[in-house]
Amino acid sequence: MSQAPVGEPSAETSETPPPEKGSGRKKTPERRCIVSGETGTTATLVRFAIGPDDQVVPDIEGKLPGRGIWVTSNRDAVEKAAQKGLFARAAKQNAKAPADLADQVEAGLRRRVLALLGLARKAGQVMAGHAKVEEAAMKAQVVALFLASDAGKEGQKNAKAIAAGVDAPIVAEFSAEQLGLALGRPNVVHAALTASGAASKGRARHMEAPEVHAGDLARNVLPADKLSGLIMCEVGRLQGFQGGA
């Protein structure tokens, strides 16, 4: 990451040099955090917008109109930006950041991950229930295991055993009730996110590619499709906001 003066407005244009001819790699957009002054990929930051009432609004999906303001995806950075008036400085206008802004971001990221899991279920990429997860581990490429945060000791033990066998991370950010609501069935303790398409067989490959993921849970895992990659990126962003909403 490159350094820049703290509080400088975030750049909306990519700061990543274009790939070399014939490299086949797409340019990864980068933005500058208004707290640290460092640049990073959009998978590691959260975008904010200023509403018509001058309120700072989290833009989890990056679709709100206007110039974006970017902050590293963790609770401390968002709280510091709100407390020190860095949003107003970056936007060069009046900007009121609510006291619970970090909680709003966490809640938005939680909704986002659960909504994406629902889409993945409809696409046949999520298996729920211990027996189904074990079956997925034998037949498909498991990108991640989702374990209910309120799972008992036996459930935790089973998840760890399966995860070790497929070399996949465990995501334990949601309760059994939340996972159940997202996946359209009663309380879900175990769920497996699998890859789609031709790459759905066998174990996940590994690589050093920070633009593919964010956060420790997604480290070293290369999802084999766009949807599983997006889910793991959002899980990574959520990791920085534990202990709030």
XYZ file of N, CA and C in Angstrom:
735
model
N 0.825 -1.201 0.000
C 0.000 0.000 0.000
C 0.865 1.259 0.000
N 0.484 2.274 -0.743
C 1.234 3.511 -0.802
C 0.659 4.511 0.173
N 1.490 5.403 0.697
C 1.090 6.378 1.691
C 0.673 7.682 1.062
N -0.273 8.352 1.690
C -0.718 9.672 1.261
C -1.119 10.429 2.499
N -1.190 11.758 2.442
C -1.558 12.527 3.616
C -2.910 12.099 4.159
N -2.998 11.920 5.487
C -4.247 11.523 6.115
C -5.288 12.605 5.908
N -6.513 12.181 5.594
C -7.594 13.141 5.408
C -7.747 13.617 3.984
N -6.833 13.227 3.090
C -6.949 13.636 1.689
C -8.127 12.920 1.058
N -8.921 13.595 0.227
C -10.082 12.956 -0.389
C -9.694 11.682 -1.121
N -10.572 10.688 -1.042
C -10.295 9.415 -1.688
C -10.450 9.542 -3.195
N -9.625 8.804 -3.919
C -9.680 8.859 -5.377
C -10.744 7.911 -5.877
N -11.552 8.350 -6.800
C -12.574 7.499 -7.374
C -12.041 6.730 -8.584
N -10.941 7.170 -9.133
C -10.374 6.477 -10.287
C -9.349 5.472 -9.827
N -9.130 4.454 -10.632
C -8.184 3.408 -10.265
C -6.773 3.963 -10.192
N -6.028 3.521 -9.170
C -4.637 3.923 -9.033
C -3.714 2.744 -9.299
N -4.263 1.664 -9.781
C -3.459 0.498 -10.102
C -2.928 0.617 -11.518
N -1.608 0.422 -11.714
C -1.086 0.508 -13.067
C -1.724 -0.535 -13.970
N -1.907 -0.190 -15.258
C -2.523 -1.147 -16.173
C -1.676 -2.398 -16.319
N -2.294 -3.551 -16.559
C -1.518 -4.779 -16.720
C -0.686 -4.735 -17.985
N 0.395 -5.507 -17.975
C 1.243 -5.562 -19.158
C 0.488 -6.243 -20.288
N 0.844 -5.893 -21.512
C 0.186 -6.480 -22.673
C 0.369 -7.996 -22.636
N -0.745 -8.666 -22.887
C -0.670 -10.123 -22.927
C -0.731 -10.773 -21.567
N -0.857 -9.960 -20.475
C -0.872 -10.555 -19.149
C -2.182 -11.255 -18.869
N -3.274 -10.793 -19.528
C -4.565 -11.421 -19.335
C -5.238 -11.036 -18.033
N -4.626 -10.183 -17.225
C -5.192 -9.806 -15.940
C -5.877 -8.454 -16.026
N -7.038 -8.378 -15.395
C -7.751 -7.116 -15.371
C -7.179 -6.207 -14.294
N -7.277 -4.923 -14.543
C -6.820 -3.929 -13.589
C -7.728 -3.974 -12.358
N -7.140 -3.977 -11.162
C -7.905 -4.009 -9.930
C -8.071 -2.592 -9.397
N -9.299 -2.098 -9.255
C -9.494 -0.721 -8.770
C -8.951 -0.548 -7.351
N -8.325 0.587 -7.113
C -7.844 0.908 -5.774
C -8.395 2.260 -5.344
N -8.584 2.418 -4.045
C -9.064 3.664 -3.470
C -8.220 4.002 -2.250
N -8.312 5.264 -1.802
C -7.508 5.697 -0.666
C -8.376 5.829 0.586
N -7.915 5.249 1.674
C -8.602 5.363 2.956
C -8.370 6.750 3.531
N -9.446 7.432 3.942
C -9.311 8.790 4.464
C -8.743 8.809 5.878
N -8.652 7.659 6.516
C -8.098 7.598 7.878
C -6.603 7.329 7.848
N -6.199 6.269 7.167
C -4.784 5.889 7.150
C -4.000 6.577 6.036
N -4.708 7.020 4.983
C -4.019 7.591 3.834
C -3.447 6.539 2.909
N -3.685 5.249 3.211
C -3.167 4.177 2.388
C -4.168 3.795 1.300
N -3.656 3.286 0.190
C -4.532 2.807 -0.879
C -4.686 1.296 -0.775
N -5.829 0.824 -1.203
C -6.092 -0.610 -1.195
C -7.183 -0.931 -2.195
N -7.400 -2.207 -2.466
C -8.444 -2.593 -3.390
C -9.808 -2.343 -2.755
N -10.818 -2.210 -3.587
C -12.161 -1.945 -3.079
C -12.690 -3.120 -2.260
N -12.065 -4.287 -2.342
C -12.474 -5.436 -1.536
C -12.035 -5.302 -0.090
N -11.179 -4.328 0.205
C -10.673 -4.167 1.566
C -11.146 -2.875 2.224
N -12.000 -2.117 1.524
C -12.496 -0.845 2.054
C -14.016 -0.809 1.967
N -14.605 0.192 2.624
C -16.050 0.417 2.551
C -16.274 1.805 1.968
N -17.209 1.910 1.038
C -17.549 3.188 0.419
C -18.663 3.873 1.208
N -18.544 5.179 1.348
C -19.574 5.990 1.990
C -19.983 7.106 1.031
N -21.235 7.538 1.166
C -21.731 8.651 0.367
C -22.362 9.675 1.302
N -22.503 10.910 0.821
C -23.155 11.968 1.587
C -24.561 12.152 1.040
N -25.568 11.960 1.904
C -26.954 12.083 1.482
C -27.375 13.533 1.338
N -28.566 13.780 0.813
C -29.058 15.144 0.617
C -29.221 15.924 1.925
N -29.312 15.189 3.050
C -29.423 15.845 4.360
C -28.064 15.954 5.048
N -26.994 15.789 4.273
C -25.610 15.853 4.753
C -25.236 14.699 5.683
N -26.061 13.662 5.730
C -25.744 12.493 6.552
C -24.786 11.566 5.798
N -23.804 11.028 6.522
C -22.890 10.040 5.946
C -23.619 8.698 5.911
N -23.648 8.076 4.734
C -24.399 6.838 4.546
C -23.464 5.734 4.052
N -23.457 4.558 4.704
C -22.657 3.441 4.179
C -23.211 2.988 2.832
N -22.325 2.766 1.878
C -22.728 2.300 0.548
C -22.091 0.930 0.338
N -22.678 -0.074 0.964
C -22.074 -1.406 1.002
C -21.821 -1.973 -0.392
N -22.770 -1.762 -1.304
C -22.624 -2.318 -2.650
C -21.953 -1.360 -3.628
N -21.638 -0.144 -3.177
C -20.939 0.800 -4.035
C -21.758 1.317 -5.192
N -23.069 1.524 -4.969
C -23.950 1.930 -6.066
C -24.592 3.297 -5.885
N -24.414 3.923 -4.733
C -25.054 5.215 -4.515
C -24.397 6.287 -5.378
N -25.166 7.279 -5.813
C -24.596 8.334 -6.675
C -23.673 9.259 -5.892
N -22.884 10.009 -6.622
C -21.992 10.989 -6.012
C -20.599 10.442 -5.790
N -19.736 11.339 -5.362
C -18.343 10.973 -5.107
C -18.250 10.105 -3.870
N -17.550 9.017 -3.968
C -17.413 8.109 -2.841
C -16.310 8.522 -1.891
N -16.485 8.167 -0.631
C -15.462 8.362 0.394
C -15.158 6.980 0.944
N -13.894 6.633 1.001
C -13.515 5.258 1.312
C -12.766 5.155 2.639
N -13.106 4.112 3.396
C -12.465 3.856 4.687
C -12.130 2.370 4.766
N -10.975 2.056 5.318
C -10.576 0.659 5.499
C -11.668 -0.101 6.245
N -11.905 -1.322 5.833
C -13.022 -2.091 6.376
C -12.725 -2.644 7.762
N -12.716 -1.758 8.752
C -12.676 -2.207 10.141
C -13.311 -1.160 11.041
N -13.792 -1.609 12.180
C -14.557 -0.768 13.102
C -13.751 0.441 13.579
N -12.503 0.240 13.960
C -11.691 1.337 14.486
C -11.554 2.465 13.473
N -11.312 2.108 12.209
C -11.117 3.130 11.181
C -12.389 3.931 10.955
N -13.534 3.267 10.888
C -14.798 3.968 10.664
C -15.134 4.868 11.849
N -14.927 4.379 13.062
C -15.216 5.193 14.248
C -14.304 6.415 14.310
N -13.043 6.249 13.947
C -12.114 7.384 13.955
C -12.521 8.419 12.909
N -12.911 7.958 11.730
C -13.339 8.878 10.673
C -14.549 9.690 11.123
N -15.469 9.040 11.830
C -16.677 9.721 12.299
C -16.362 10.714 13.413
N -15.527 10.297 14.348
C -15.232 11.131 15.515
C -14.369 12.333 15.179
N -13.480 12.205 14.210
C -12.535 13.275 13.892
C -12.987 14.169 12.731
N -14.208 13.959 12.241
C -14.713 14.800 11.165
C -14.017 14.602 9.843
N -13.490 13.403 9.605
C -12.736 13.173 8.372
C -13.626 13.053 7.140
N -14.888 12.706 7.335
C -15.796 12.630 6.181
C -16.028 14.025 5.598
N -16.241 15.002 6.477
C -16.449 16.373 6.011
C -15.191 16.904 5.326
N -14.031 16.590 5.882
C -12.777 17.052 5.288
C -12.574 16.442 3.907
N -12.865 15.145 3.782
C -12.674 14.475 2.496
C -13.680 14.965 1.454
N -14.920 15.188 1.884
C -15.956 15.621 0.956
C -15.910 17.111 0.672
N -15.181 17.872 1.500
C -15.096 19.325 1.395
C -16.480 19.961 1.475
N -17.272 19.438 2.396
C -18.608 19.971 2.626
C -19.067 19.500 4.004
N -20.182 20.009 4.459
C -20.727 19.563 5.727
C -21.130 18.097 5.605
N -20.723 17.280 6.564
C -21.044 15.854 6.548
C -21.200 15.391 7.983
N -22.381 14.910 8.306
C -22.678 14.476 9.674
C -22.651 12.958 9.757
N -21.704 12.438 10.533
C -21.569 10.987 10.685
C -22.267 10.548 11.972
N -23.265 9.669 11.898
C -23.955 9.206 13.101
C -23.030 8.427 14.021
N -23.333 8.454 15.305
C -22.483 7.781 16.290
C -22.419 6.273 16.064
N -23.465 5.712 15.491
C -23.507 4.258 15.280
C -23.125 3.862 13.852
N -22.323 4.681 13.200
C -21.998 4.424 11.795
C -21.324 3.068 11.602
N -20.395 2.710 12.478
C -19.713 1.414 12.345
C -20.700 0.263 12.511
N -21.669 0.423 13.419
C -22.693 -0.600 13.596
C -23.551 -0.723 12.339
N -23.824 0.406 11.694
C -24.600 0.384 10.452
C -23.858 -0.395 9.358
N -22.543 -0.189 9.302
C -21.744 -0.904 8.306
C -21.775 -2.405 8.587
N -21.574 -2.774 9.849
C -21.585 -4.197 10.197
C -22.932 -4.829 9.841
N -24.011 -4.144 10.207
C -25.343 -4.675 9.913
C -25.552 -4.819 8.406
N -25.081 -3.835 7.641
C -25.221 -3.894 6.191
C -24.418 -5.031 5.585
N -23.215 -5.255 6.086
C -22.388 -6.345 5.579
C -22.989 -7.702 5.936
N -23.565 -7.797 7.127
C -24.217 -9.047 7.519
C -25.389 -9.355 6.581
N -26.218 -8.336 6.326
C -27.340 -8.538 5.406
C -26.841 -8.930 4.020
N -25.768 -8.309 3.606
C -25.201 -8.569 2.278
C -24.733 -10.020 2.145
N -23.986 -10.510 3.127
C -23.495 -11.888 3.066
C -24.659 -12.868 3.068
N -25.651 -12.645 3.935
C -26.783 -13.556 4.019
C -27.592 -13.554 2.720
N -27.761 -12.379 2.122
C -28.488 -12.290 0.850
C -27.739 -13.046 -0.252
N -26.424 -12.909 -0.274
C -25.621 -13.611 -1.283
C -25.657 -15.119 -1.060
N -25.681 -15.542 0.208
C -25.802 -16.974 0.492
C -27.135 -17.508 -0.034
N -28.184 -16.688 0.097
C -29.477 -17.086 -0.453
C -29.414 -17.279 -1.958
N -28.712 -16.384 -2.644
C -28.538 -16.526 -4.093
C -27.734 -17.785 -4.422
N -26.700 -18.022 -3.627
C -25.868 -19.209 -3.862
C -26.670 -20.492 -3.636
N -27.586 -20.473 -2.666
C -28.449 -21.651 -2.444
C -29.307 -21.914 -3.674
N -29.898 -20.839 -4.232
C -30.735 -20.994 -5.420
C -29.927 -21.493 -6.615
N -28.639 -21.150 -6.622
C -27.769 -21.594 -7.711
C -27.213 -22.993 -7.466
N -27.588 -23.606 -6.343
C -27.111 -24.948 -6.027
C -25.707 -24.986 -5.477
N -25.230 -23.844 -4.936
C -23.857 -23.784 -4.437
C -23.757 -23.812 -2.917
N -24.878 -23.936 -2.231
C -24.860 -24.046 -0.773
C -25.610 -25.298 -0.355
N -24.945 -26.136 0.441
C -25.554 -27.328 1.002
C -25.696 -27.115 2.506
N -26.891 -27.369 3.058
C -27.143 -27.142 4.478
C -27.449 -28.453 5.181
N -27.003 -28.550 6.442
C -27.199 -29.772 7.208
C -25.922 -30.592 7.225
N -25.642 -31.238 8.338
C -24.378 -31.952 8.500
C -24.171 -33.021 7.430
N -25.208 -33.825 7.160
C -25.071 -34.896 6.172
C -24.791 -34.338 4.784
N -25.495 -33.265 4.406
C -25.296 -32.645 3.094
C -23.905 -32.025 2.980
N -23.442 -31.448 4.082
C -22.104 -30.838 4.074
C -21.040 -31.913 3.911
N -21.207 -33.036 4.596
C -20.251 -34.141 4.446
C -20.251 -34.652 2.997
N -21.434 -34.734 2.409
C -21.539 -35.177 1.013
C -20.855 -34.197 0.073
N -21.057 -32.898 0.328
C -20.414 -31.878 -0.500
C -18.903 -31.964 -0.393
N -18.409 -32.253 0.816
C -16.965 -32.341 1.027
C -16.349 -33.470 0.207
N -17.127 -34.520 -0.051
C -16.616 -35.657 -0.824
C -16.736 -35.450 -2.327
N -17.741 -34.661 -2.754
C -18.043 -34.590 -4.176
C -17.712 -33.257 -4.846
N -17.607 -32.182 -4.080
C -17.462 -30.854 -4.689
C -16.281 -30.093 -4.110
N -15.953 -28.997 -4.768
C -14.913 -28.103 -4.251
C -15.560 -27.179 -3.228
N -15.222 -27.357 -1.973
C -15.784 -26.537 -0.896
C -14.947 -25.268 -0.744
N -15.594 -24.133 -0.915
C -14.912 -22.843 -0.780
C -14.832 -22.436 0.683
N -15.913 -22.674 1.445
C -15.932 -22.331 2.867
C -17.039 -23.095 3.568
N -16.848 -23.343 4.852
C -17.898 -23.932 5.687
C -18.484 -22.839 6.563
N -19.800 -22.784 6.626
C -20.476 -21.842 7.510
C -20.977 -22.613 8.722
N -20.508 -22.203 9.895
C -20.871 -22.829 11.159
C -21.619 -21.825 12.004
N -22.772 -22.216 12.542
C -23.552 -21.310 13.369
C -22.730 -20.852 14.572
N -22.794 -19.560 14.874
C -22.026 -19.009 15.994
C -22.490 -19.576 17.329
N -23.725 -20.087 17.384
C -24.244 -20.684 18.613
C -24.246 -22.208 18.544
N -23.411 -22.772 17.699
C -23.310 -24.231 17.594
C -22.726 -24.811 18.874
N -23.151 -26.022 19.216
C -22.606 -26.701 20.388
C -21.227 -27.267 20.121
N -20.640 -27.876 21.137
C -19.282 -28.407 21.014
C -19.194 -29.493 19.946
N -20.240 -30.334 19.876
C -20.223 -31.407 18.882
C -20.269 -30.824 17.470
N -21.109 -29.806 17.277
C -21.196 -29.164 15.970
C -19.888 -28.502 15.570
N -19.235 -27.880 16.520
C -17.947 -27.239 16.255
C -16.897 -28.288 15.879
N -16.903 -29.392 16.605
C -15.942 -30.465 16.340
C -16.143 -31.038 14.941
N -17.406 -31.261 14.568
C -17.700 -31.808 13.244
C -17.255 -30.857 12.131
N -17.505 -29.556 12.336
C -17.127 -28.567 11.328
C -15.614 -28.515 11.152
N -14.887 -28.559 12.246
C -13.427 -28.515 12.170
C -12.877 -29.735 11.437
N -13.487 -30.887 11.676
C -13.017 -32.106 11.016
C -13.239 -32.027 9.505
N -14.421 -31.551 9.116
C -14.716 -31.430 7.682
C -13.815 -30.379 7.035
N -13.648 -29.239 7.711
C -12.821 -28.162 7.162
C -11.385 -28.614 6.958
N -10.874 -29.388 7.899
C -9.504 -29.881 7.769
C -9.382 -30.819 6.577
N -10.430 -31.601 6.332
C -10.389 -32.553 5.225
C -10.423 -31.905 3.865
N -11.083 -30.752 3.755
C -11.186 -30.085 2.440
C -10.315 -28.839 2.367
N -9.609 -28.544 3.457
C -8.715 -27.380 3.501
C -9.473 -26.099 3.193
N -10.601 -25.881 3.885
C -11.445 -24.701 3.667
C -11.609 -23.939 4.980
N -11.795 -22.629 4.914
C -11.984 -21.846 6.133
C -13.375 -22.042 6.717
N -13.511 -21.794 8.009
C -14.800 -21.844 8.690
C -15.270 -20.425 8.952
N -16.488 -20.117 8.553
C -17.098 -18.804 8.794
C -18.127 -18.982 9.897
N -17.904 -18.342 11.039
C -18.803 -18.498 12.187
C -19.330 -17.142 12.638
N -19.858 -16.373 11.694
C -20.305 -15.015 11.976
C -21.816 -14.904 12.187
N -22.558 -16.002 11.945
C -24.016 -15.920 11.966
C -24.611 -17.014 12.843
N -25.748 -16.700 13.461
C -26.426 -17.678 14.293
C -27.127 -18.721 13.429
N -27.554 -19.812 14.063
C -28.286 -20.854 13.348
C -29.584 -20.299 12.777
N -30.231 -19.410 13.514
C -31.475 -18.813 13.033
C -31.230 -17.940 11.804
N -30.171 -17.129 11.834
C -29.862 -16.262 10.702
C -29.531 -17.081 9.453
N -28.727 -18.130 9.618
C -28.389 -18.983 8.475
C -29.638 -19.676 7.944
N -30.506 -20.102 8.861
C -31.733 -20.762 8.438
C -32.633 -19.855 7.626
N -32.780 -18.610 8.071
C -33.611 -17.660 7.345
C -33.036 -17.387 5.952
N -31.723 -17.284 5.862
C -31.083 -17.006 4.577
C -31.215 -18.183 3.619
N -31.216 -19.393 4.174
C -31.201 -20.590 3.336
C -32.569 -21.258 3.223
N -33.591 -20.611 3.768
C -34.949 -21.089 3.578
C -35.295 -22.385 4.272
N -34.763 -22.581 5.466
C -35.091 -23.783 6.229
C -34.900 -23.494 7.709
N -35.388 -24.378 8.602
C -35.201 -24.125 10.036
C -33.718 -23.994 10.381
N -33.464 -23.670 11.616
C -32.100 -23.388 12.081
C -31.036 -24.247 11.390
N -30.020 -23.568 10.858
C -28.928 -24.250 10.147
C -27.646 -24.115 10.955
N -27.069 -25.239 11.331
C -25.815 -25.241 12.088
C -24.624 -25.367 11.150
N -24.753 -26.216 10.129
C -23.667 -26.423 9.170
C -24.154 -26.117 7.754
N -23.314 -25.419 6.998
C -23.582 -25.191 5.578
C -22.252 -25.125 4.844
N -22.262 -25.581 3.611
C -21.039 -25.560 2.796
C -21.276 -24.716 1.556
N -20.384 -23.763 1.319
C -20.397 -22.986 0.087
C -19.473 -23.676 -0.895
N -20.004 -24.054 -2.043
C -19.212 -24.784 -3.026
C -19.015 -23.973 -4.291
N -18.045 -24.394 -5.085
C -17.765 -23.732 -6.353
C -18.767 -24.196 -7.401
N -18.899 -23.408 -8.449
C -19.821 -23.770 -9.524
C -19.045 -24.131 -10.785
N -19.739 -24.687 -11.737
C -19.159 -24.926 -13.052
C -18.131 -26.041 -13.088
N -17.239 -25.932 -14.081
C -16.265 -26.996 -14.327
C -15.289 -27.164 -13.185
N -15.105 -26.101 -12.369
C -14.125 -26.171 -11.287
C -14.733 -26.675 -9.993
N -15.949 -27.230 -10.048
C -16.649 -27.601 -8.820
C -16.171 -28.920 -8.223
N -15.296 -29.621 -8.881
C -14.795 -30.885 -8.357
C -13.434 -30.696 -7.707
N -13.209 -31.403 -6.609
C -11.907 -31.398 -5.966
C -11.712 -30.253 -5.010
N -10.526 -30.145 -4.473
C -10.219 -29.131 -3.472
C -9.968 -27.773 -4.108
N -10.163 -26.732 -3.279
C -9.888 -25.378 -3.749
C -8.396 -25.205 -3.972
N -8.054 -24.467 -5.007
C -6.652 -24.140 -5.251
C -6.219 -23.006 -4.332
N -4.921 -22.800 -4.209
C -4.386 -21.744 -3.359
C -3.544 -20.788 -4.177
N -3.498 -19.543 -3.744
C -2.715 -18.560 -4.472
C -2.506 -17.336 -3.601
N -1.609 -16.470 -4.003
C -1.430 -15.172 -3.370
C -2.085 -14.145 -4.268
N -3.300 -13.745 -3.963
C -4.050 -12.805 -4.805
C -4.967 -11.969 -3.939
N -4.458 -10.862 -3.349
C -5.264 -10.081 -2.426
C -6.521 -9.496 -3.040
N -6.560 -9.340 -4.372
C -7.754 -8.772 -4.971
C -8.915 -9.767 -4.994
N -8.662 -11.038 -4.752
C -9.704 -12.052 -4.788
C -10.454 -12.120 -3.469
N -9.812 -11.742 -2.383
C -10.411 -11.920 -1.071
C -10.007 -10.790 -0.129
N -10.567 -10.824 1.049
C -10.182 -9.880 2.090
C -10.400 -10.558 3.421
N -9.476 -10.359 4.358
C -9.669 -10.913 5.691
C -9.050 -12.288 5.850
N -8.796 -12.669 7.099
C -8.117 -13.920 7.392
C -8.901 -15.144 6.953
N -10.235 -15.120 7.066
C -11.016 -16.302 6.710
C -10.873 -16.651 5.245
N -10.683 -15.657 4.401
C -10.585 -15.912 2.966
C -9.150 -16.055 2.493
N -8.192 -15.921 3.403
C -6.794 -15.939 3.004
C -6.427 -17.260 2.326
N -5.732 -17.147 1.211
C -5.202 -18.282 0.459
C -6.244 -19.115 -0.264
N -7.504 -18.729 -0.190
C -8.528 -19.488 -0.901
C -8.881 -18.778 -2.202
N -8.817 -19.492 -3.287
C -9.203 -18.940 -4.582
C -10.559 -19.496 -4.976
N -11.636 -18.744 -4.751
C -12.942 -19.229 -5.184
C -12.946 -19.441 -6.691
N -13.665 -20.454 -7.128
C -13.626 -20.831 -8.534
C -14.670 -20.124 -9.376
N -15.459 -19.235 -8.789
C -16.482 -18.544 -9.549
C -16.746 -17.190 -8.909
N -17.442 -16.341 -9.650
C -17.671 -14.960 -9.223
C -18.488 -14.871 -7.945
N -19.542 -15.680 -7.820
C -20.427 -15.574 -6.660
C -19.739 -15.995 -5.372
N -19.050 -17.124 -5.383
C -18.358 -17.552 -4.163
C -17.239 -16.576 -3.815
N -16.585 -16.018 -4.848
C -15.546 -15.018 -4.590
C -16.107 -13.778 -3.939
N -17.277 -13.331 -4.404
C -17.914 -12.154 -3.827
C -18.322 -12.402 -2.381
N -18.858 -13.586 -2.119
C -19.254 -13.918 -0.743
C -18.047 -13.881 0.180
N -16.938 -14.446 -0.253
C -15.755 -14.470 0.608
C -15.160 -13.088 0.798
N -15.244 -12.230 -0.223
C -14.797 -10.847 -0.063
C -15.637 -10.143 1.003
N -16.953 -10.354 0.955
C -17.821 -9.688 1.915
C -17.621 -10.241 3.324
N -17.359 -11.540 3.429
C -17.024 -12.124 4.729
C -15.756 -11.469 5.279
N -14.785 -11.264 4.398
C -13.545 -10.634 4.820
C -13.762 -9.216 5.313
N -14.613 -8.450 4.600
C -14.892 -7.084 5.052
C -15.613 -7.095 6.393
N -16.516 -8.062 6.583
C -17.283 -8.140 7.817
C -16.397 -8.422 9.023
N -15.319 -9.141 8.800
C -14.433 -9.514 9.919
C -13.925 -8.325 10.721
N -13.807 -7.194 10.079
C -13.277 -6.030 10.784
C -14.303 -5.326 11.664
N -15.549 -5.830 11.704
C -16.614 -5.142 12.433
C -17.261 -6.020 13.502
N -16.514 -6.867 14.128
C -17.087 -7.755 15.126
C -17.390 -6.998 16.420
N -18.463 -7.430 17.073
C -18.775 -6.868 18.385
C -19.677 -5.669 18.352
N -20.527 -5.528 17.323
C -21.408 -4.368 17.274
C -22.837 -4.765 17.038
N -23.321 -4.470 15.806
C -24.748 -4.696 15.500
C -25.148 -6.146 15.659
